[in-house]
Amino acid sequence: MRVNITIFIAGDSTAAIKIPEKRPETGWGEAFQAYLSETVNLDNRAINGKSTKSFIKEGHLKAIERSIKPGDYLIIQFGHNDQKLEDPERGTQPYGEYQQNLLKYVQVAQSVNAYPLLLTSVSRRNFTGTMIDEQSVGDYPRAMLEFAKHSNVPVLDIHKITREFLNTVGEEKSKDYFLHVAPGQSENYPDGITDNTHFNEKGAAIVAKLIAMEMMESNLSIKNFIELPR
């Protein structure tokens, strides 16, 4: 079947395709193709470690601008690395440069009659007591929601739905979805790793499904290209 549109993902490591040396770390974007119809090509441009600022500065948004065409979609999801204010190459103020940068992504899509779609950042697995800390990604999810409202740009609150999912499965079971590797379990992490930001394959698959379901339940045109596997 002929591919009619492309869905681009501009984002960070939570969505990105991983090199073999990073496995079992997995980005949700790697699992997302399973929820797209045959007429859709997924072009995952998300990159580990990038913020709205560094993604632009290193030319990655410009590369998308050269490729995106009318009718395509540009999914925009950043926040985890914008949060790193101690790093001048990446850190942005949530209600300042972060929102200004989001506008640049939106304008790239709109300039060619493509569709921008903002996704708030996935939640970190930061429990305080029995519940996930709503500030696990700082003010960036709220800043994106505010920007989307004022700019009349579609947004899906993925931070909220991933936080709710983690709260439902609980502190202990939620470890099964993140990069928690015991010593000696993986050649890539011989000393083990406990990472409450990045997903393993199981976690990426769940997040991709949650995002697809949120799209299907929305009133956005992208829902027409989502198919839940049977």
PDB file of C-alpha atoms in Angstrom:
ATOM      1  CA  MET A   1       0.000   0.000   0.000  1.00  0.00           C
ATOM      2  CA  ARG A   2       1.284   3.448  -0.935  1.00  0.00           C
ATOM      3  CA  VAL A   3       2.497   5.593   1.937  1.00  0.00           C
ATOM      4  CA  ASN A   4       0.494   8.820   2.011  1.00  0.00           C
ATOM      5  CA  ILE A   5       1.876  10.691   4.998  1.00  0.00           C
ATOM      6  CA  THR A   6       4.842  10.756   7.324  1.00  0.00           C
ATOM      7  CA  ILE A   7       4.690  11.244  11.071  1.00  0.00           C
ATOM      8  CA  PHE A   8       7.896  12.848  12.357  1.00  0.00           C
ATOM      9  CA  ILE A   9       8.956  12.679  15.998  1.00  0.00           C
ATOM     10  CA  ALA A  10      11.139  15.470  17.374  1.00  0.00           C
ATOM     11  CA  GLY A  11      12.143  14.574  20.906  1.00  0.00           C
ATOM     12  CA  ASP A  12      14.633  13.184  23.378  1.00  0.00           C
ATOM     13  CA  SER A  13      15.836   9.808  24.623  1.00  0.00           C
ATOM     14  CA  THR A  14      12.441   8.754  25.946  1.00  0.00           C
ATOM     15  CA  ALA A  15      11.289   8.426  22.318  1.00  0.00           C
ATOM     16  CA  ALA A  16      14.560   7.843  20.439  1.00  0.00           C
ATOM     17  CA  ILE A  17      15.865   4.820  18.548  1.00  0.00           C
ATOM     18  CA  LYS A  18      18.685   3.231  20.549  1.00  0.00           C
ATOM     19  CA  ILE A  19      22.110   2.047  19.491  1.00  0.00           C
ATOM     20  CA  PRO A  20      22.953  -1.579  20.417  1.00  0.00           C
ATOM     21  CA  GLU A  21      25.249  -0.417  23.230  1.00  0.00           C
ATOM     22  CA  LYS A  22      22.266   1.155  25.025  1.00  0.00           C
ATOM     23  CA  ARG A  23      19.998  -1.901  25.062  1.00  0.00           C
ATOM     24  CA  PRO A  24      17.753  -2.901  26.740  1.00  0.00           C
ATOM     25  CA  GLU A  25      16.928   0.848  26.845  1.00  0.00           C
ATOM     26  CA  THR A  26      14.108   1.457  24.369  1.00  0.00           C
ATOM     27  CA  GLY A  27      12.325   4.602  23.197  1.00  0.00           C
ATOM     28  CA  TRP A  28       8.559   4.641  22.873  1.00  0.00           C
ATOM     29  CA  GLY A  29       8.973   5.836  19.287  1.00  0.00           C
ATOM     30  CA  GLU A  30      10.525   2.482  18.426  1.00  0.00           C
ATOM     31  CA  ALA A  31       7.276   0.747  19.378  1.00  0.00           C
ATOM     32  CA  PHE A  32       4.914   3.285  17.831  1.00  0.00           C
ATOM     33  CA  GLN A  33       4.917   1.995  14.245  1.00  0.00           C
ATOM     34  CA  ALA A  34       2.830  -0.975  15.427  1.00  0.00           C
ATOM     35  CA  TYR A  35      -0.063   1.433  16.027  1.00  0.00           C
ATOM     36  CA  LEU A  36       0.029   3.147  12.640  1.00  0.00           C
ATOM     37  CA  SER A  37      -1.902   2.226   9.531  1.00  0.00           C
ATOM     38  CA  GLU A  38      -0.079   0.952   6.453  1.00  0.00           C
ATOM     39  CA  THR A  39      -0.457   4.329   4.753  1.00  0.00           C
ATOM     40  CA  VAL A  40       1.812   5.990   7.321  1.00  0.00           C
ATOM     41  CA  ASN A  41       5.589   6.198   7.456  1.00  0.00           C
ATOM     42  CA  LEU A  42       7.136   6.906  10.861  1.00  0.00           C
ATOM     43  CA  ASP A  43      10.279   9.047  10.788  1.00  0.00           C
ATOM     44  CA  ASN A  44      11.620   9.071  14.338  1.00  0.00           C
ATOM     45  CA  ARG A  45      14.114  11.945  14.613  1.00  0.00           C
ATOM     46  CA  ALA A  46      14.229  11.930  18.441  1.00  0.00           C
ATOM     47  CA  ILE A  47      17.785  11.844  19.824  1.00  0.00           C
ATOM     48  CA  ASN A  48      19.195  10.932  23.221  1.00  0.00           C
ATOM     49  CA  GLY A  49      20.109  13.919  25.352  1.00  0.00           C
ATOM     50  CA  LYS A  50      18.458  16.639  23.286  1.00  0.00           C
ATOM     51  CA  SER A  51      16.411  19.577  24.522  1.00  0.00           C
ATOM     52  CA  THR A  52      14.321  22.028  22.518  1.00  0.00           C
ATOM     53  CA  LYS A  53      17.428  24.216  22.396  1.00  0.00           C
ATOM     54  CA  SER A  54      20.139  21.706  21.453  1.00  0.00           C
ATOM     55  CA  PHE A  55      17.908  19.974  18.875  1.00  0.00           C
ATOM     56  CA  ILE A  56      17.561  23.294  17.072  1.00  0.00           C
ATOM     57  CA  LYS A  57      21.168  24.423  17.542  1.00  0.00           C
ATOM     58  CA  GLU A  58      22.560  21.183  16.101  1.00  0.00           C
ATOM     59  CA  GLY A  59      20.421  21.475  12.967  1.00  0.00           C
ATOM     60  CA  HIS A  60      17.966  18.660  13.604  1.00  0.00           C
ATOM     61  CA  LEU A  61      14.862  20.833  13.289  1.00  0.00           C
ATOM     62  CA  LYS A  62      16.242  22.303  10.071  1.00  0.00           C
ATOM     63  CA  ALA A  63      16.667  18.755   8.745  1.00  0.00           C
ATOM     64  CA  ILE A  64      13.010  18.031   9.481  1.00  0.00           C
ATOM     65  CA  GLU A  65      12.070  21.271   7.736  1.00  0.00           C
ATOM     66  CA  ARG A  66      13.787  20.002   4.582  1.00  0.00           C
ATOM     67  CA  SER A  67      11.824  16.733   4.673  1.00  0.00           C
ATOM     68  CA  ILE A  68       8.344  17.503   5.973  1.00  0.00           C
ATOM     69  CA  LYS A  69       5.569  18.012   3.441  1.00  0.00           C
ATOM     70  CA  PRO A  70       1.913  19.100   3.414  1.00  0.00           C
ATOM     71  CA  GLY A  71      -0.343  16.724   5.321  1.00  0.00           C
ATOM     72  CA  ASP A  72       2.461  15.251   7.422  1.00  0.00           C
ATOM     73  CA  TYR A  73       2.528  15.395  11.217  1.00  0.00           C
ATOM     74  CA  LEU A  74       5.257  16.677  13.516  1.00  0.00           C
ATOM     75  CA  ILE A  75       5.092  15.254  17.037  1.00  0.00           C
ATOM     76  CA  ILE A  76       7.028  17.482  19.447  1.00  0.00           C
ATOM     77  CA  GLN A  77       8.010  16.153  22.875  1.00  0.00           C
ATOM     78  CA  PHE A  78      10.763  17.705  24.987  1.00  0.00           C
ATOM     79  CA  GLY A  79      11.289  18.584  28.629  1.00  0.00           C
ATOM     80  CA  HIS A  80      13.615  16.134  30.348  1.00  0.00           C
ATOM     81  CA  ASN A  81      16.780  17.827  29.089  1.00  0.00           C
ATOM     82  CA  ASP A  82      15.371  21.348  29.048  1.00  0.00           C
ATOM     83  CA  GLN A  83      15.153  20.734  32.796  1.00  0.00           C
ATOM     84  CA  LYS A  84      18.971  20.630  33.040  1.00  0.00           C
ATOM     85  CA  LEU A  85      19.467  24.322  33.741  1.00  0.00           C
ATOM     86  CA  GLU A  86      23.059  23.725  34.839  1.00  0.00           C
ATOM     87  CA  ASP A  87      23.891  22.917  31.192  1.00  0.00           C
ATOM     88  CA  PRO A  88      23.778  26.114  29.092  1.00  0.00           C
ATOM     89  CA  GLU A  89      23.719  24.095  25.869  1.00  0.00           C
ATOM     90  CA  ARG A  90      20.460  22.397  26.822  1.00  0.00           C
ATOM     91  CA  GLY A  91      18.700  24.048  29.744  1.00  0.00           C
ATOM     92  CA  THR A  92      15.765  26.391  29.142  1.00  0.00           C
ATOM     93  CA  GLN A  93      13.380  28.234  31.420  1.00  0.00           C
ATOM     94  CA  PRO A  94       9.947  26.578  31.146  1.00  0.00           C
ATOM     95  CA  TYR A  95       7.931  29.784  30.772  1.00  0.00           C
ATOM     96  CA  GLY A  96      10.572  31.521  28.688  1.00  0.00           C
ATOM     97  CA  GLU A  97      12.925  30.003  26.151  1.00  0.00           C
ATOM     98  CA  TYR A  98      11.213  26.597  26.280  1.00  0.00           C
ATOM     99  CA  GLN A  99       7.919  28.040  25.064  1.00  0.00           C
ATOM    100  CA  GLN A 100       9.708  30.238  22.536  1.00  0.00           C
ATOM    101  CA  ASN A 101      11.430  27.162  21.133  1.00  0.00           C
ATOM    102  CA  LEU A 102       8.178  25.206  20.955  1.00  0.00           C
ATOM    103  CA  LEU A 103       6.845  27.938  18.688  1.00  0.00           C
ATOM    104  CA  LYS A 104       9.746  27.360  16.284  1.00  0.00           C
ATOM    105  CA  TYR A 105       8.827  23.678  15.953  1.00  0.00           C
ATOM    106  CA  VAL A 106       5.177  24.514  15.426  1.00  0.00           C
ATOM    107  CA  GLN A 107       6.054  27.076  12.759  1.00  0.00           C
ATOM    108  CA  VAL A 108       8.152  24.536  10.836  1.00  0.00           C
ATOM    109  CA  ALA A 109       5.111  22.293  10.508  1.00  0.00           C
ATOM    110  CA  GLN A 110       2.619  25.049   9.806  1.00  0.00           C
ATOM    111  CA  SER A 111       4.836  26.674   7.175  1.00  0.00           C
ATOM    112  CA  VAL A 112       4.292  23.694   4.851  1.00  0.00           C
ATOM    113  CA  ASN A 113       0.693  22.944   5.902  1.00  0.00           C
ATOM    114  CA  ALA A 114       1.734  20.003   8.048  1.00  0.00           C
ATOM    115  CA  TYR A 115       0.192  19.361  11.456  1.00  0.00           C
ATOM    116  CA  PRO A 116       2.093  20.050  14.692  1.00  0.00           C
ATOM    117  CA  LEU A 117       1.160  17.934  17.706  1.00  0.00           C
ATOM    118  CA  LEU A 118       2.622  18.641  21.128  1.00  0.00           C
ATOM    119  CA  LEU A 119       3.059  15.840  23.652  1.00  0.00           C
ATOM    120  CA  THR A 120       3.932  16.667  27.242  1.00  0.00           C
ATOM    121  CA  SER A 121       6.921  14.718  28.534  1.00  0.00           C
ATOM    122  CA  VAL A 122       6.529  11.184  29.802  1.00  0.00           C
ATOM    123  CA  SER A 123       6.675  10.979  33.582  1.00  0.00           C
ATOM    124  CA  ARG A 124       9.769   9.904  35.418  1.00  0.00           C
ATOM    125  CA  ARG A 125       9.364   7.078  37.928  1.00  0.00           C
ATOM    126  CA  ASN A 126       9.786   9.379  40.919  1.00  0.00           C
ATOM    127  CA  PHE A 127       7.593   8.168  43.764  1.00  0.00           C
ATOM    128  CA  THR A 128       6.962  10.292  46.839  1.00  0.00           C
ATOM    129  CA  GLY A 129       5.226   7.958  49.207  1.00  0.00           C
ATOM    130  CA  THR A 130       2.797   5.873  47.174  1.00  0.00           C
ATOM    131  CA  MET A 131       2.314   8.361  44.322  1.00  0.00           C
ATOM    132  CA  ILE A 132       4.410   9.720  41.460  1.00  0.00           C
ATOM    133  CA  ASP A 133       5.770  13.220  42.009  1.00  0.00           C
ATOM    134  CA  GLU A 134       3.783  15.548  39.738  1.00  0.00           C
ATOM    135  CA  GLN A 135       6.934  17.658  39.381  1.00  0.00           C
ATOM    136  CA  SER A 136       9.058  14.781  38.048  1.00  0.00           C
ATOM    137  CA  VAL A 137       9.685  16.838  34.902  1.00  0.00           C
ATOM    138  CA  GLY A 138       9.414  20.189  36.643  1.00  0.00           C
ATOM    139  CA  ASP A 139       7.135  22.852  35.174  1.00  0.00           C
ATOM    140  CA  TYR A 140       7.723  21.814  31.566  1.00  0.00           C
ATOM    141  CA  PRO A 141       4.492  19.827  31.073  1.00  0.00           C
ATOM    142  CA  ARG A 142       2.458  22.740  32.466  1.00  0.00           C
ATOM    143  CA  ALA A 143       4.420  25.208  30.351  1.00  0.00           C
ATOM    144  CA  MET A 144       3.661  23.178  27.228  1.00  0.00           C
ATOM    145  CA  LEU A 145      -0.045  22.998  28.081  1.00  0.00           C
ATOM    146  CA  GLU A 146      -0.102  26.758  28.615  1.00  0.00           C
ATOM    147  CA  PHE A 147       1.717  27.398  25.338  1.00  0.00           C
ATOM    148  CA  ALA A 148      -0.647  25.075  23.460  1.00  0.00           C
ATOM    149  CA  LYS A 149      -3.712  26.824  24.860  1.00  0.00           C
ATOM    150  CA  HIS A 150      -2.478  30.331  24.092  1.00  0.00           C
ATOM    151  CA  SER A 151      -1.199  29.361  20.637  1.00  0.00           C
ATOM    152  CA  ASN A 152      -4.179  27.179  19.711  1.00  0.00           C
ATOM    153  CA  VAL A 153      -1.937  24.196  18.970  1.00  0.00           C
ATOM    154  CA  PRO A 154      -3.090  20.597  19.599  1.00  0.00           C
ATOM    155  CA  VAL A 155      -1.570  18.948  22.673  1.00  0.00           C
ATOM    156  CA  LEU A 156      -1.935  15.585  24.387  1.00  0.00           C
ATOM    157  CA  ASP A 157      -1.044  15.386  28.070  1.00  0.00           C
ATOM    158  CA  ILE A 158       1.186  12.316  28.027  1.00  0.00           C
ATOM    159  CA  HIS A 159       2.806  13.346  31.304  1.00  0.00           C
ATOM    160  CA  LYS A 160      -0.569  12.938  32.982  1.00  0.00           C
ATOM    161  CA  ILE A 161      -1.470   9.571  31.454  1.00  0.00           C
ATOM    162  CA  THR A 162       1.947   8.022  32.092  1.00  0.00           C
ATOM    163  CA  ARG A 163       1.888   9.310  35.665  1.00  0.00           C
ATOM    164  CA  GLU A 164      -1.570   7.806  36.152  1.00  0.00           C
ATOM    165  CA  PHE A 165      -0.386   4.495  34.715  1.00  0.00           C
ATOM    166  CA  LEU A 166       2.590   4.355  37.073  1.00  0.00           C
ATOM    167  CA  ASN A 167       0.390   5.235  40.034  1.00  0.00           C
ATOM    168  CA  THR A 168      -1.960   2.414  39.077  1.00  0.00           C
ATOM    169  CA  VAL A 169       0.716  -0.284  38.803  1.00  0.00           C
ATOM    170  CA  GLY A 170       2.479   0.979  41.919  1.00  0.00           C
ATOM    171  CA  GLU A 171       6.020   1.616  43.071  1.00  0.00           C
ATOM    172  CA  GLU A 172       7.311  -1.957  42.943  1.00  0.00           C
ATOM    173  CA  LYS A 173       5.693  -3.261  39.746  1.00  0.00           C
ATOM    174  CA  SER A 174       6.505  -0.060  37.854  1.00  0.00           C
ATOM    175  CA  LYS A 175      10.183  -1.034  37.987  1.00  0.00           C
ATOM    176  CA  ASP A 176       9.372  -3.660  35.340  1.00  0.00           C
ATOM    177  CA  TYR A 177       8.915  -0.918  32.731  1.00  0.00           C
ATOM    178  CA  PHE A 178      12.138   1.017  33.287  1.00  0.00           C
ATOM    179  CA  LEU A 179      15.838   0.452  32.730  1.00  0.00           C
ATOM    180  CA  HIS A 180      16.480  -1.520  35.901  1.00  0.00           C
ATOM    181  CA  VAL A 181      19.243  -4.040  35.233  1.00  0.00           C
ATOM    182  CA  ALA A 182      20.898  -6.187  37.887  1.00  0.00           C
ATOM    183  CA  PRO A 183      24.713  -6.589  37.907  1.00  0.00           C
ATOM    184  CA  GLY A 184      25.791  -9.242  35.419  1.00  0.00           C
ATOM    185  CA  GLN A 185      22.431  -9.246  33.639  1.00  0.00           C
ATOM    186  CA  SER A 186      23.525  -7.206  30.608  1.00  0.00           C
ATOM    187  CA  GLU A 187      26.841  -6.830  28.787  1.00  0.00           C
ATOM    188  CA  ASN A 188      26.020  -3.151  28.306  1.00  0.00           C
ATOM    189  CA  TYR A 189      25.623  -2.597  32.049  1.00  0.00           C
ATOM    190  CA  PRO A 190      27.975  -5.082  33.765  1.00  0.00           C
ATOM    191  CA  ASP A 191      27.595  -3.283  37.108  1.00  0.00           C
ATOM    192  CA  GLY A 192      23.840  -2.947  36.680  1.00  0.00           C
ATOM    193  CA  ILE A 193      21.781   0.215  36.360  1.00  0.00           C
ATOM    194  CA  THR A 194      18.764   1.763  38.057  1.00  0.00           C
ATOM    195  CA  ASP A 195      17.301   4.344  35.694  1.00  0.00           C
ATOM    196  CA  ASN A 196      13.883   5.807  36.479  1.00  0.00           C
ATOM    197  CA  THR A 197      13.678   7.936  33.340  1.00  0.00           C
ATOM    198  CA  HIS A 198      14.330   5.556  30.451  1.00  0.00           C
ATOM    199  CA  PHE A 199      12.186   2.611  29.438  1.00  0.00           C
ATOM    200  CA  ASN A 200      13.018  -0.979  28.663  1.00  0.00           C
ATOM    201  CA  GLU A 201      11.260  -2.730  25.770  1.00  0.00           C
ATOM    202  CA  LYS A 202       8.189  -3.521  27.865  1.00  0.00           C
ATOM    203  CA  GLY A 203       7.889   0.045  29.099  1.00  0.00           C
ATOM    204  CA  ALA A 204       8.327   1.567  25.645  1.00  0.00           C
ATOM    205  CA  ALA A 205       5.588  -0.686  24.289  1.00  0.00           C
ATOM    206  CA  ILE A 206       3.178   0.379  27.029  1.00  0.00           C
ATOM    207  CA  VAL A 207       3.896   4.073  26.517  1.00  0.00           C
ATOM    208  CA  ALA A 208       3.478   3.760  22.736  1.00  0.00           C
ATOM    209  CA  LYS A 209       0.107   2.102  23.325  1.00  0.00           C
ATOM    210  CA  LEU A 210      -0.974   4.789  25.794  1.00  0.00           C
ATOM    211  CA  ILE A 211      -0.058   7.499  23.283  1.00  0.00           C
ATOM    212  CA  ALA A 212      -1.881   5.708  20.456  1.00  0.00           C
ATOM    213  CA  MET A 213      -4.990   5.289  22.599  1.00  0.00           C
ATOM    214  CA  GLU A 214      -4.893   8.952  23.597  1.00  0.00           C
ATOM    215  CA  MET A 215      -4.744   9.893  19.919  1.00  0.00           C
ATOM    216  CA  MET A 216      -7.655   7.603  19.066  1.00  0.00           C
ATOM    217  CA  GLU A 217      -9.774   9.129  21.817  1.00  0.00           C
ATOM    218  CA  SER A 218      -8.992  12.691  20.720  1.00  0.00           C
ATOM    219  CA  ASN A 219     -10.782  14.811  18.133  1.00  0.00           C
ATOM    220  CA  LEU A 220      -7.559  15.245  16.149  1.00  0.00           C
ATOM    221  CA  SER A 221      -7.175  14.115  12.544  1.00  0.00           C
ATOM    222  CA  ILE A 222      -4.188  11.938  13.440  1.00  0.00           C
ATOM    223  CA  LYS A 223      -6.665   9.467  14.959  1.00  0.00           C
ATOM    224  CA  ASN A 224      -7.536   8.393  11.406  1.00  0.00           C
ATOM    225  CA  PHE A 225      -4.067   6.885  11.037  1.00  0.00           C
ATOM    226  CA  ILE A 226      -3.999   4.956  14.326  1.00  0.00           C
ATOM    227  CA  GLU A 227      -4.801   1.254  14.451  1.00  0.00           C
ATOM    228  CA  LEU A 228      -4.717  -0.819  17.612  1.00  0.00           C
ATOM    229  CA  PRO A 229      -3.241  -4.294  16.959  1.00  0.00           C
ATOM    230  CA  ARG A 230      -5.713  -7.146  17.241  1.00  0.00           C
TER     231      ARG A 230
END
